[in-house]
Short mmCIF file of C-alpha atoms in Angstrom, two decimals:
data_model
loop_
_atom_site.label_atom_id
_atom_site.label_comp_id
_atom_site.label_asym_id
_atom_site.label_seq_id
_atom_site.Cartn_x
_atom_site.Cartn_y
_atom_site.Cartn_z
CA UNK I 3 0.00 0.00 0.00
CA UNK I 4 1.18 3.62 -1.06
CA UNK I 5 3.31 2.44 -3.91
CA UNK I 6 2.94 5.11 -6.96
CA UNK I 7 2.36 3.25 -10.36
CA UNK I 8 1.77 4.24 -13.70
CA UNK I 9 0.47 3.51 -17.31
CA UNK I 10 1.10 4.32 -20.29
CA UNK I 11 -1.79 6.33 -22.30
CA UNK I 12 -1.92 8.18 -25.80
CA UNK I 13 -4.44 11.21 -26.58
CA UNK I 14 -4.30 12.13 -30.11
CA UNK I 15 -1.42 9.58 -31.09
CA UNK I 16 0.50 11.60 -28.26
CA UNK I 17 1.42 9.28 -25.78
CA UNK I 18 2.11 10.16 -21.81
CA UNK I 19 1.82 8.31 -18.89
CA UNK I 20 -1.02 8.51 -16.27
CA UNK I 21 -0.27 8.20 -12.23
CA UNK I 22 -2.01 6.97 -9.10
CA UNK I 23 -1.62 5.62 -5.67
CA UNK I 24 -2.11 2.49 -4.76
CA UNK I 25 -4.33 2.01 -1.69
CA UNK I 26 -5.25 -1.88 -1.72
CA UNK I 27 -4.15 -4.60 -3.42
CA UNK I 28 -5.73 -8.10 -3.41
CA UNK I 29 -6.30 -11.81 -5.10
CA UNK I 30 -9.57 -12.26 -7.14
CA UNK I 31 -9.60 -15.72 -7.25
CA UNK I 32 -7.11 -16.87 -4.07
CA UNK I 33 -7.06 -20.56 -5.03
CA UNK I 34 -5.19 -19.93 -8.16
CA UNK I 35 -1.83 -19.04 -8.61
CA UNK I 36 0.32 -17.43 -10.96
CA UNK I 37 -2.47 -15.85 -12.80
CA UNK I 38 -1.29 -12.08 -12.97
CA UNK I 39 -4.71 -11.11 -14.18
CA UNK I 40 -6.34 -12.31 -10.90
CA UNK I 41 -4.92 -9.05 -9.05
CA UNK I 42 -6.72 -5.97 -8.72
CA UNK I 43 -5.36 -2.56 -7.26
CA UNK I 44 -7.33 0.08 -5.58
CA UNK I 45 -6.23 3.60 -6.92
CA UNK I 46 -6.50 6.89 -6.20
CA UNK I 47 -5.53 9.61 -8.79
CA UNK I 48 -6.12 13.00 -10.21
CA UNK I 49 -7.76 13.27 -13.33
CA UNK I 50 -9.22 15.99 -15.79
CA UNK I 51 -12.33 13.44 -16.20
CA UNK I 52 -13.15 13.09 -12.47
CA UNK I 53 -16.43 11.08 -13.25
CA UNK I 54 -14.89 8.71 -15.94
CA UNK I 55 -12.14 6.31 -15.28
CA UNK I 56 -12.93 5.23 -18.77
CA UNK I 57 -12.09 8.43 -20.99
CA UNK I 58 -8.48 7.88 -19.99
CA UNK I 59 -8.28 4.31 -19.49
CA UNK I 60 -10.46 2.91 -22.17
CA UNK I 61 -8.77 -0.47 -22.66
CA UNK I 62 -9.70 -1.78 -19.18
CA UNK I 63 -13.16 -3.19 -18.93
CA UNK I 64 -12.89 -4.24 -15.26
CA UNK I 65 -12.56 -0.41 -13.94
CA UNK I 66 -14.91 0.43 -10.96
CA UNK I 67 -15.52 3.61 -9.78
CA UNK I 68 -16.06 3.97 -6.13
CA UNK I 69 -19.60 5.22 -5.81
CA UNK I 70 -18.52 7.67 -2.89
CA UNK I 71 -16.47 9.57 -5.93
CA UNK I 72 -19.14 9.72 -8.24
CA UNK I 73 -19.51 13.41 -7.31
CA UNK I 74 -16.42 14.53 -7.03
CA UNK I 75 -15.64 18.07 -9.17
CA UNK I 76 -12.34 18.53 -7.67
CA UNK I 77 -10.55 16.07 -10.29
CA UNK I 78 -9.54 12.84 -7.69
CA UNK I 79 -11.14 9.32 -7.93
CA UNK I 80 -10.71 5.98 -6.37
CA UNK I 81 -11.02 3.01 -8.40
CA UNK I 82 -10.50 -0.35 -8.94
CA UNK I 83 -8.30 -1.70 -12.04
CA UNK I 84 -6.89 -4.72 -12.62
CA UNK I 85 -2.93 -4.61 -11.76
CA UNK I 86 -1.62 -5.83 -15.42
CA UNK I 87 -2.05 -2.39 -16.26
CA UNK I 88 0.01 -1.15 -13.90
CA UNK I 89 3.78 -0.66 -13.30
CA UNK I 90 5.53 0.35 -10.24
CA UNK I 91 7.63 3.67 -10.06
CA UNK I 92 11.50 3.40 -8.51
CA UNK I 93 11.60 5.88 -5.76
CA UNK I 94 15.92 6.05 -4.42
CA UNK I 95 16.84 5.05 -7.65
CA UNK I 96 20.92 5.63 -8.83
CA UNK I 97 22.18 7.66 -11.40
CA UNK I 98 22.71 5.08 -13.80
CA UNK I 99 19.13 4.11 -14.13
CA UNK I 100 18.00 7.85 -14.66
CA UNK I 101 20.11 7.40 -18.24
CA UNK I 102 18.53 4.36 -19.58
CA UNK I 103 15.06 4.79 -18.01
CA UNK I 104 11.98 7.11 -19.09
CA UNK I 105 10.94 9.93 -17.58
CA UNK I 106 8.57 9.40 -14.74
CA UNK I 107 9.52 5.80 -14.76
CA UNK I 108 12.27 6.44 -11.74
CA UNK I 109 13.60 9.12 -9.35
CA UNK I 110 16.66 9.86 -6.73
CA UNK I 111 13.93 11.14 -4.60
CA UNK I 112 13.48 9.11 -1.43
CA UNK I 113 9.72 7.92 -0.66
CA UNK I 114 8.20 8.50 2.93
CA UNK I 115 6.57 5.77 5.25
CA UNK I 116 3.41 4.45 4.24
CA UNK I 117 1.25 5.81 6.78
CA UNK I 118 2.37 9.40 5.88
CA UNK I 119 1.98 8.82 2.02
CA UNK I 120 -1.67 7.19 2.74
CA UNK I 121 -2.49 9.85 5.39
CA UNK I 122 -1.83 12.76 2.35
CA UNK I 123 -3.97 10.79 0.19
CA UNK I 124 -6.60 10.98 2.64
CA UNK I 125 -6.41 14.82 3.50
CA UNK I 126 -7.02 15.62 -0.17
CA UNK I 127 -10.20 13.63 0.12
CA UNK I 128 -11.49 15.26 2.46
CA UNK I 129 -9.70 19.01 2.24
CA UNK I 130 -8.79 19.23 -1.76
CA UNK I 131 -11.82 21.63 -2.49
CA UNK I 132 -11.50 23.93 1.01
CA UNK I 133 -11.25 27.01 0.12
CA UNK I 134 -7.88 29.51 1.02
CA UNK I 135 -7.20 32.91 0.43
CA UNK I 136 -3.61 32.60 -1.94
CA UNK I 137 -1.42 35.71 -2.71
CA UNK I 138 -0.61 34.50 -6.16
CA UNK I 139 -4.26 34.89 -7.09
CA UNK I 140 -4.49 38.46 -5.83
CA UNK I 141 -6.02 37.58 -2.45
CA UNK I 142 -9.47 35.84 -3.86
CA UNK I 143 -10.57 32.64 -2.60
CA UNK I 144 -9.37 29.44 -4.43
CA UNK I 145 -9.54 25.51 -3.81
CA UNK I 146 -6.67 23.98 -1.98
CA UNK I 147 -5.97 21.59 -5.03
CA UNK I 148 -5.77 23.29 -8.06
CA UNK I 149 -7.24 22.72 -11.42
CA UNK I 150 -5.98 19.79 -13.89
CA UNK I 151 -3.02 21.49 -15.53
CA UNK I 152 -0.90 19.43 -18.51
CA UNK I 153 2.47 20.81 -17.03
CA UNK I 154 1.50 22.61 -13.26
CA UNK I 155 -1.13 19.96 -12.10
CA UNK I 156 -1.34 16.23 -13.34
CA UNK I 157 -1.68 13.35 -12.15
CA UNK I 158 1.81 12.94 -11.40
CA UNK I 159 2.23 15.92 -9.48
CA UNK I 160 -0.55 14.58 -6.93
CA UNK I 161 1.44 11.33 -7.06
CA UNK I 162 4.79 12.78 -6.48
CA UNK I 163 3.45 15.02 -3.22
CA UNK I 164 1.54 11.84 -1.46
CA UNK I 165 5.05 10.27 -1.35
CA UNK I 166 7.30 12.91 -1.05
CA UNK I 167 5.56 16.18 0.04
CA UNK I 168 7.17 17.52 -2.93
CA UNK I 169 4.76 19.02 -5.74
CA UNK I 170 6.14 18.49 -9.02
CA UNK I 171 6.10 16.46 -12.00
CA UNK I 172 8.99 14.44 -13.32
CA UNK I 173 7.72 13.93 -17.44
CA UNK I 174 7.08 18.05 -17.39
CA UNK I 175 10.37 18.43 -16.47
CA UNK I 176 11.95 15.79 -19.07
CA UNK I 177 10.01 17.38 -22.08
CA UNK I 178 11.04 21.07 -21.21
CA UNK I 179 14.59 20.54 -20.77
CA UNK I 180 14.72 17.93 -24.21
CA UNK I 181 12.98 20.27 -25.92
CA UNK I 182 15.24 22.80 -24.81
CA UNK I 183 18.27 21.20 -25.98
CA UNK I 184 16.48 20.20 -29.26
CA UNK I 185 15.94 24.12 -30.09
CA UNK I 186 19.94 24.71 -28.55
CA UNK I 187 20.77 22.17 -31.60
CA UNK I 188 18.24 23.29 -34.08
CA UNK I 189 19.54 26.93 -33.88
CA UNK I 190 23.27 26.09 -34.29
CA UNK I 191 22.30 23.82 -37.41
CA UNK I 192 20.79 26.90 -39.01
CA UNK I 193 23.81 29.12 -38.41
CA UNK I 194 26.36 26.24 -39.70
CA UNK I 195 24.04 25.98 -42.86
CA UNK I 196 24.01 29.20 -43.27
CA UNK I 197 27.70 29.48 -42.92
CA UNK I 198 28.94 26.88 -44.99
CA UNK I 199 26.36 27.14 -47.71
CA UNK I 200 28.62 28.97 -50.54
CA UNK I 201 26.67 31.40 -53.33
CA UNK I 202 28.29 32.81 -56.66
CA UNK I 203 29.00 36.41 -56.15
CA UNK I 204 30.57 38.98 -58.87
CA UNK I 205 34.13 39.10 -58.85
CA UNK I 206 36.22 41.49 -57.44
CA UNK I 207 37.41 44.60 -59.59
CA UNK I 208 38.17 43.45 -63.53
CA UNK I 209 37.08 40.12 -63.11
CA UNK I 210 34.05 40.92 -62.00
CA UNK I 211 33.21 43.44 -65.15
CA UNK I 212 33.87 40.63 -67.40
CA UNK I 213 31.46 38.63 -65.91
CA UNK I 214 33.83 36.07 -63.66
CA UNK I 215 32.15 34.97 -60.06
CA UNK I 216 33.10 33.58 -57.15
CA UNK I 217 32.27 31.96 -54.22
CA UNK I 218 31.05 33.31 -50.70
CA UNK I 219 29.65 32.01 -47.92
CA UNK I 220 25.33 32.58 -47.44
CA UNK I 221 25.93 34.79 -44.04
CA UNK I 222 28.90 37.37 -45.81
CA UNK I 223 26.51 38.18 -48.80
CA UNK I 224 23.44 38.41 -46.76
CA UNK I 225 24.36 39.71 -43.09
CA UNK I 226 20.73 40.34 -42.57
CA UNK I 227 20.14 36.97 -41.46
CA UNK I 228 22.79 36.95 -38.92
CA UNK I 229 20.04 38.80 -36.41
CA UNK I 230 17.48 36.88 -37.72
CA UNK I 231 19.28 33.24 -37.17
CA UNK I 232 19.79 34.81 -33.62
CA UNK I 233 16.46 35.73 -33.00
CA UNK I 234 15.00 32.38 -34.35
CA UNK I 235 17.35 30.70 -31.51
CA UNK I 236 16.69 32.99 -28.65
CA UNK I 237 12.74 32.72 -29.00
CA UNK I 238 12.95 29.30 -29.78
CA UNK I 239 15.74 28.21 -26.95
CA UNK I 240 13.80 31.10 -24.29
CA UNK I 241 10.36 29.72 -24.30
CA UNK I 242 11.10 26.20 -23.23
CA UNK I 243 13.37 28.18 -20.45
CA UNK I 244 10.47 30.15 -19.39
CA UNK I 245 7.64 27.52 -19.33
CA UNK I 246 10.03 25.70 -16.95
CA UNK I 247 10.22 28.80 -14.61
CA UNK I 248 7.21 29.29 -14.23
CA UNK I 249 6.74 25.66 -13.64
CA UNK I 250 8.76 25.94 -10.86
CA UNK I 251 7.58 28.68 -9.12
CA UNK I 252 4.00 27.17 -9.76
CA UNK I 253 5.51 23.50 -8.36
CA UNK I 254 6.95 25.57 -5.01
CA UNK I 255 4.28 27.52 -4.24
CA UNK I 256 1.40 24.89 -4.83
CA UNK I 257 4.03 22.51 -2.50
CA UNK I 258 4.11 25.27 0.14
CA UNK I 259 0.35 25.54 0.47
CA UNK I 260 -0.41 21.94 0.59
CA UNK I 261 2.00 20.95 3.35
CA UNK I 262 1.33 23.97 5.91
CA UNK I 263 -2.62 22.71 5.37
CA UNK I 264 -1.81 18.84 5.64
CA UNK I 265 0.51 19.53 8.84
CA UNK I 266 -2.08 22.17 10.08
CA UNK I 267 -5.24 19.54 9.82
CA UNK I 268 -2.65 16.92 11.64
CA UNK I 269 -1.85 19.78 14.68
CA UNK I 270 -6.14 20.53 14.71
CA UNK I 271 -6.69 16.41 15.56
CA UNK I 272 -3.32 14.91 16.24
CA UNK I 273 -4.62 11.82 18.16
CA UNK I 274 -6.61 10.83 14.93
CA UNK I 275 -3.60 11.53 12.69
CA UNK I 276 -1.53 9.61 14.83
CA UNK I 277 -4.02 6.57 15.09
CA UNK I 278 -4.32 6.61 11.23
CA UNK I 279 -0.75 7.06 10.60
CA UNK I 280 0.08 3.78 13.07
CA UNK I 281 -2.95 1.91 11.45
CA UNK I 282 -1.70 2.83 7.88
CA UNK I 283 1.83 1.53 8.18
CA UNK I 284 0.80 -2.04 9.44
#
């Protein structure tokens, strides 16, 4: 219990990956064995279609909804789905497995106990649509879990902060910084074409009055493009930069809010958190 698995989805021939928690786990049919089928998870996950499990995973027949979800607006379900589909992200994994492994597959982050990663999944059952006052939205009222966002709120991000207290998504951060690099080696592809593509140009002086060329490089007959090259690579190279900033910020101050309202409904009741943190970790 509180493992954080994944599958992998398309939308649109685009695929991603889609996260959860897992809060139960058991047999279907205990007499047999080795029938991987048999298993069945119960998940809890953050979704932009909060009353259909089946508009993002249409391939599994067996889903259940919960029926005390059914009403939920706030984006999180719990489910049932059968564990085949399922596959278990590394939490304290080394270096070496980061390079041969996809993003959101693995992380050097260390995972907390279970009780505290099943207690967090509880709080935003019960708290994600409380309403606080946040200085980022100019002091009006907002829910404690914000909206489904591709890159600032996913289904990841919930995953991440149930084990780690850390809001943040590890594919966001993979695509930004690849695509990044991409545009880094995009840009200096254009100026080395441009460079080394040669033109005919008049000769100099006599030569050139009686009609003789030669040959000059793209960029010295047409130093116009120079700025333009440059301002192809600092739009394209910037914008990656500064979705990822604000990312961040978004990441840190969603993080921030979360855990001073988690600890603070702990401190309001700390016998119950402390009986369901004990009773979670058996």
């Amino acid at each position: 219990m509180g493992d954080h698995v994944y599958r992998r989805c398309t939308f649109a021939l685009i695929p991603f990956q889609h996260h959860a928690i897992v809060l139960d786990i058991w047999k279907i049919n205990p007499e047999e064995d080795g029938d991987e089928c048999a298993w069945m998870l119960k998940v809890f996950d953050f979704s932009r279609h909060p009353e259909d499990v089946q508009a993002i995973l249409p391939e599994s027949p067996r889903v259940i909804l919960s029926s005390p979800q059914k009403k939920r607006k706030d984006g999180l379900r719990v489910y049932e789905s059968p564990a085949q589909h399922w596959q278990k992200v590394i939490y304290g994994a080394p270096i070496q497995r980061h390079l041969f492994s996809s993003s959101g597959t693995c992380t050097a982050a260390k995972s907390d106990a279970p009780g505290l990663i099943r207690a967090r999944v509880q709080f935003l059952l019960e708290h994600a649509a409380d309403e606080i006052v946040d200085a980022s939205h100019e002091g009006s009222p907002t829910a404690l879990l914000p909206e489904y966002a591709w890159f600032y709120a996913n289904s990841e991000c919930v995953a991440v902060w149930c084990k780690t207290g850390t809001w943040a998504t590890m594919q966001a951060v993979s695509w930004l910084t690849w695509t990044a690099l991409g545009q880094i080696k995009s840009a200096a592809t254009i100026a080395g074409v441009a460079a080394a593509t040669q033109v005919a140009v008049p000769a100099a002086g006599l030569w050139g009055w009686l009609g003789y060329t030669a040959q000059a490089s793209l960029l010295t007959v047409q130093p116009a493009l120079a700025p333009a090259i440059a301002a192809y690579g600092a739009v394209t190279v910037a914008v990656p930069a500064v979705w990822w900033h604000r990312a961040r910020n978004q990441w840190q101050s969603i993080t921030v809010r979360l855990n001073e309202a988690f600890w603070k409904a702990a401190m309001d009741d700390p016998d119950l958190f402390a009986d369901g943190i004990t009773l979670w970790s058996e």
